[in-house]
Amino acid sequence: MIAWVRTWLFRVLFYGASVPIVLTAPISAAIGRDAMHGHAHIWIRVHRFLARWILGVRVRVEGERPRGTYLFAVKHQAMFETLEMAELIDGPLIVMKRELIDMPFWGKTAKAYGAIGVDRDASSKALRQMLKEAAVARAENRSVLIFPEGTRVAVGEAPPLRSGFAGLYKALNMPVVPVALDSGHCMPRKGPSRPGVITIRFLDPIPAGLPREEIEARVHAAINALEPAAGGVAAG
């Protein structure tokens, strides 16, 4: 019962604070990219503050984020890392569902920050569009953040990587930094949140230019390093 009270209090405060932050984002976007990133990081820090003091969730970062431009491939168990990783990586382009980018108001804000849309159908046309948008990363010398399993999963689940990851890896020709995490223990997709420590682990970079099977297998194993019963082989 207490866990649900804390969870709903967190949701009310976070989404309540999110409304004015998102509604005023176009003002920052009109000023410039740096202003937009600063605006977004206010939102991220509000989320972090409430998670810490309402839910009792703390963060432990293991490993060191390498400096430079990389493709960051991150495990996805909660909304938590979609915000936290943007702060830790310092303003990357983010690969997200096309439905979010197509939303009337939110979509413009996401594009102003730097978002790459990906469609669920993974058609050739959809992949070409994603790669076209990803070309901005190379032009602007920005890192890219992707959740290669495609969606939030429960603790212990290790689905194969989506086909778009391999295409993005090849097109960007960037080294990959896998990031393992266990946010699902504290902030599961279903059920109330629980106090605890979320571990975010940066692993060693994997070089660009590897064959598809090799890069998928290495990234799949790395991002699932904290899973209690990870298994399976990455596939597209």
CSV table of C-alpha atoms in Angstrom, one decimal:
chain,number,residue,atom,x,y,z
A,1,MET,CA,0.0,0.0,0.0
A,2,ILE,CA,2.8,2.4,0.9
A,3,ALA,CA,4.6,1.6,-2.3
A,4,TRP,CA,1.5,2.6,-4.3
A,5,VAL,CA,1.0,5.8,-2.4
A,6,ARG,CA,4.6,6.8,-3.1
A,7,THR,CA,4.3,5.8,-6.8
A,8,TRP,CA,1.1,7.8,-7.3
A,9,LEU,CA,2.6,10.8,-5.5
A,10,PHE,CA,5.6,10.6,-7.7
A,11,ARG,CA,3.5,10.4,-10.8
A,12,VAL,CA,1.3,13.3,-9.8
A,13,LEU,CA,4.2,15.6,-9.0
A,14,PHE,CA,6.4,14.6,-12.0
A,15,TYR,CA,3.7,14.8,-14.6
A,16,GLY,CA,2.3,18.0,-13.0
A,17,ALA,CA,5.7,19.6,-13.2
A,18,SER,CA,6.2,18.3,-16.8
A,19,VAL,CA,3.3,20.2,-18.2
A,20,PRO,CA,4.8,23.7,-17.8
A,21,ILE,CA,8.2,22.5,-18.7
A,22,VAL,CA,7.0,20.9,-22.0
A,23,LEU,CA,4.7,23.8,-22.8
A,24,THR,CA,7.5,26.3,-22.5
A,25,ALA,CA,10.1,24.2,-24.4
A,26,PRO,CA,9.4,25.9,-27.8
A,27,ILE,CA,10.7,29.2,-26.3
A,28,SER,CA,14.0,27.5,-25.5
A,29,ALA,CA,14.0,25.8,-28.9
A,30,ALA,CA,13.6,29.2,-30.6
A,31,ILE,CA,16.6,30.5,-28.8
A,32,GLY,CA,18.9,27.7,-29.9
A,33,ARG,CA,20.1,24.2,-29.3
A,34,ASP,CA,22.1,24.9,-26.2
A,35,ALA,CA,19.0,26.6,-24.6
A,36,MET,CA,16.9,23.6,-25.6
A,37,HIS,CA,19.3,21.2,-24.0
A,38,GLY,CA,19.4,23.2,-20.8
A,39,HIS,CA,15.6,23.3,-20.7
A,40,ALA,CA,15.4,19.5,-21.2
A,41,HIS,CA,18.0,18.9,-18.4
A,42,ILE,CA,15.8,20.9,-16.0
A,43,TRP,CA,13.1,18.3,-16.7
A,44,ILE,CA,15.6,15.5,-16.2
A,45,ARG,CA,16.7,16.9,-12.9
A,46,VAL,CA,13.2,17.3,-11.7
A,47,HIS,CA,12.6,13.6,-12.5
A,48,ARG,CA,15.8,12.6,-10.7
A,49,PHE,CA,15.0,14.7,-7.6
A,50,LEU,CA,11.5,13.2,-7.2
A,51,ALA,CA,12.7,9.7,-7.8
A,52,ARG,CA,15.3,10.1,-5.1
A,53,TRP,CA,13.1,11.8,-2.4
A,54,ILE,CA,9.7,10.4,-3.2
A,55,LEU,CA,10.5,6.9,-4.3
A,56,GLY,CA,13.8,6.4,-2.5
A,57,VAL,CA,15.6,5.6,-5.8
A,58,ARG,CA,19.3,6.3,-5.9
A,59,VAL,CA,21.8,5.8,-8.8
A,60,ARG,CA,25.1,4.1,-8.9
A,61,VAL,CA,27.2,4.7,-12.1
A,62,GLU,CA,29.9,2.0,-12.8
A,63,GLY,CA,32.5,2.4,-15.4
A,64,GLU,CA,33.4,5.6,-17.2
A,65,ARG,CA,31.7,7.2,-20.1
A,66,PRO,CA,34.3,7.7,-22.8
A,67,ARG,CA,34.7,11.2,-24.2
A,68,GLY,CA,34.0,11.7,-27.9
A,69,THR,CA,31.3,10.7,-30.3
A,70,TYR,CA,29.7,7.2,-29.9
A,71,LEU,CA,26.6,5.1,-30.5
A,72,PHE,CA,25.3,4.4,-27.0
A,73,ALA,CA,23.3,1.1,-26.9
A,74,VAL,CA,21.3,1.0,-23.7
A,75,LYS,CA,19.2,-1.6,-21.9
A,76,HIS,CA,15.6,-0.4,-21.4
A,77,GLN,CA,13.5,-1.4,-18.4
A,78,ALA,CA,11.9,1.9,-17.3
A,79,MET,CA,11.2,5.5,-18.4
A,80,PHE,CA,14.0,6.4,-15.9
A,81,GLU,CA,16.8,5.7,-18.3
A,82,THR,CA,15.3,7.6,-21.2
A,83,LEU,CA,15.9,10.8,-19.1
A,84,GLU,CA,18.9,9.8,-17.0
A,85,MET,CA,21.0,8.7,-20.0
A,86,ALA,CA,20.4,12.0,-21.8
A,87,GLU,CA,21.9,13.7,-18.8
A,88,LEU,CA,24.8,11.3,-18.4
A,89,ILE,CA,25.7,11.4,-22.1
A,90,ASP,CA,25.2,15.2,-22.3
A,91,GLY,CA,22.7,15.9,-25.1
A,92,PRO,CA,22.8,13.0,-27.6
A,93,LEU,CA,20.5,12.5,-30.5
A,94,ILE,CA,17.9,10.0,-29.2
A,95,VAL,CA,16.3,7.2,-31.2
A,96,MET,CA,12.6,7.0,-30.2
A,97,LYS,CA,9.3,5.7,-31.5
A,98,ARG,CA,7.9,7.5,-34.5
A,99,GLU,CA,4.6,7.8,-32.7
A,100,LEU,CA,6.1,10.1,-30.1
A,101,ILE,CA,7.7,12.3,-32.8
A,102,ASP,CA,4.4,12.5,-34.7
A,103,MET,CA,2.5,13.8,-31.6
A,104,PRO,CA,1.3,17.4,-32.4
A,105,PHE,CA,3.1,19.3,-29.6
A,106,TRP,CA,5.6,16.9,-28.1
A,107,GLY,CA,6.9,16.0,-31.5
A,108,LYS,CA,8.2,19.5,-32.3
A,109,THR,CA,9.9,19.6,-28.9
A,110,ALA,CA,11.6,16.2,-29.4
A,111,LYS,CA,12.8,17.3,-32.8
A,112,ALA,CA,14.2,20.5,-31.4
A,113,TYR,CA,16.2,18.5,-28.8
A,114,GLY,CA,17.4,16.0,-31.3
A,115,ALA,CA,15.3,12.9,-32.0
A,116,ILE,CA,15.5,10.1,-34.6
A,117,GLY,CA,12.2,8.4,-35.4
A,118,VAL,CA,12.0,4.7,-35.7
A,119,ASP,CA,8.9,2.8,-36.9
A,120,ARG,CA,7.7,-0.4,-35.3
A,121,ASP,CA,7.2,-2.1,-38.7
A,122,ALA,CA,10.9,-1.9,-39.6
A,123,SER,CA,10.1,-1.7,-43.3
A,124,SER,CA,12.8,-0.7,-45.7
A,125,LYS,CA,11.3,2.7,-46.1
A,126,ALA,CA,11.1,3.3,-42.3
A,127,LEU,CA,14.8,2.2,-41.9
A,128,ARG,CA,15.9,4.5,-44.7
A,129,GLN,CA,14.1,7.4,-43.1
A,130,MET,CA,15.8,6.6,-39.7
A,131,LEU,CA,19.2,6.5,-41.3
A,132,LYS,CA,18.6,9.8,-43.1
A,133,GLU,CA,17.7,11.5,-39.8
A,134,ALA,CA,20.7,9.8,-38.2
A,135,ALA,CA,23.0,11.5,-40.7
A,136,VAL,CA,22.5,14.7,-38.7
A,137,ALA,CA,24.5,13.1,-35.9
A,138,ARG,CA,27.6,12.9,-38.1
A,139,ALA,CA,27.0,16.4,-39.4
A,140,GLU,CA,26.8,17.8,-35.9
A,141,ASN,CA,29.4,15.5,-34.4
A,142,ARG,CA,26.9,14.3,-31.7
A,143,SER,CA,26.6,10.9,-30.0
A,144,VAL,CA,23.5,8.8,-30.6
A,145,LEU,CA,21.5,7.0,-27.9
A,146,ILE,CA,19.5,3.9,-28.9
A,147,PHE,CA,17.6,1.3,-26.9
A,148,PRO,CA,18.4,-1.6,-29.3
A,149,GLU,CA,15.9,-4.1,-27.9
A,150,GLY,CA,13.2,-1.7,-29.0
A,151,THR,CA,11.0,-1.3,-25.9
A,152,ARG,CA,10.9,-1.6,-22.2
A,153,VAL,CA,11.3,-5.2,-20.9
A,154,ALA,CA,10.9,-6.8,-17.5
A,155,VAL,CA,13.8,-7.8,-15.3
A,156,GLY,CA,15.3,-11.1,-16.7
A,157,GLU,CA,14.1,-10.6,-20.2
A,158,ALA,CA,16.7,-10.3,-23.0
A,159,PRO,CA,14.9,-10.1,-26.4
A,160,PRO,CA,16.9,-10.0,-29.6
A,161,LEU,CA,18.0,-6.7,-30.9
A,162,ARG,CA,15.8,-4.9,-33.4
A,163,SER,CA,17.0,-4.9,-37.0
A,164,GLY,CA,17.3,-1.1,-37.0
A,165,PHE,CA,20.3,-1.2,-34.7
A,166,ALA,CA,22.6,-3.0,-37.2
A,167,GLY,CA,21.6,-0.5,-39.9
A,168,LEU,CA,22.3,2.4,-37.7
A,169,TYR,CA,25.6,1.0,-36.6
A,170,LYS,CA,26.7,0.5,-40.2
A,171,ALA,CA,25.5,3.9,-41.4
A,172,LEU,CA,27.0,5.9,-38.6
A,173,ASN,CA,30.3,4.0,-38.6
A,174,MET,CA,30.7,4.9,-34.9
A,175,PRO,CA,32.1,2.8,-32.0
A,176,VAL,CA,29.4,1.4,-29.7
A,177,VAL,CA,29.3,1.9,-26.0
A,178,PRO,CA,27.0,-0.7,-24.4
A,179,VAL,CA,25.2,0.3,-21.2
A,180,ALA,CA,23.7,-2.2,-18.9
A,181,LEU,CA,21.3,-1.2,-16.1
A,182,ASP,CA,18.7,-2.7,-13.8
A,183,SER,CA,16.1,0.1,-13.4
A,184,GLY,CA,13.3,-2.5,-13.5
A,185,HIS,CA,14.0,-3.6,-10.0
A,186,CYS,CA,13.0,-0.2,-8.6
A,187,MET,CA,10.7,1.1,-11.3
A,188,PRO,CA,9.0,-1.9,-13.0
A,189,ARG,CA,6.9,-1.4,-16.1
A,190,LYS,CA,3.9,-2.8,-14.1
A,191,GLY,CA,3.3,-2.4,-10.5
A,192,PRO,CA,4.5,0.1,-7.9
A,193,SER,CA,8.0,1.5,-7.7
A,194,ARG,CA,10.3,0.5,-4.9
A,195,PRO,CA,13.2,2.2,-3.1
A,196,GLY,CA,16.6,0.9,-4.0
A,197,VAL,CA,19.7,1.5,-6.1
A,198,ILE,CA,19.7,1.5,-9.8
A,199,THR,CA,23.0,0.5,-11.3
A,200,ILE,CA,24.1,2.0,-14.7
A,201,ARG,CA,27.2,0.4,-16.1
A,202,PHE,CA,29.2,1.8,-19.0
A,203,LEU,CA,31.1,-1.0,-20.7
A,204,ASP,CA,34.1,-0.9,-22.9
A,205,PRO,CA,33.6,0.6,-26.4
A,206,ILE,CA,33.2,-1.8,-29.3
A,207,PRO,CA,34.8,-0.7,-32.5
A,208,ALA,CA,33.0,0.3,-35.7
A,209,GLY,CA,32.9,-1.8,-38.8
A,210,LEU,CA,32.2,-5.2,-37.4
A,211,PRO,CA,30.0,-7.8,-39.2
A,212,ARG,CA,26.4,-7.7,-38.2
A,213,GLU,CA,26.3,-11.0,-36.3
A,214,GLU,CA,29.3,-10.1,-34.3
A,215,ILE,CA,28.2,-6.6,-33.3
A,216,GLU,CA,24.7,-7.7,-32.4
A,217,ALA,CA,26.0,-10.6,-30.3
A,218,ARG,CA,28.5,-8.5,-28.4
A,219,VAL,CA,26.1,-5.6,-27.7
A,220,HIS,CA,23.3,-8.0,-26.7
A,221,ALA,CA,25.6,-9.8,-24.2
A,222,ALA,CA,26.9,-6.5,-22.9
A,223,ILE,CA,23.7,-4.6,-22.3
A,224,ASN,CA,22.3,-7.7,-20.5
A,225,ALA,CA,25.3,-8.0,-18.2
A,226,LEU,CA,23.2,-7.1,-15.1
A,227,GLU,CA,20.3,-9.5,-16.0
A,228,PRO,CA,19.9,-12.3,-13.5
A,229,ALA,CA,19.0,-14.9,-16.2
A,230,ALA,CA,19.9,-13.3,-19.5
A,231,GLY,CA,20.0,-15.7,-22.4
A,232,GLY,CA,19.5,-16.0,-26.1
A,233,VAL,CA,21.4,-14.8,-29.1
A,234,ALA,CA,21.0,-11.4,-30.6
A,235,ALA,CA,19.3,-11.3,-34.0
A,236,GLY,CA,17.8,-8.8,-36.3
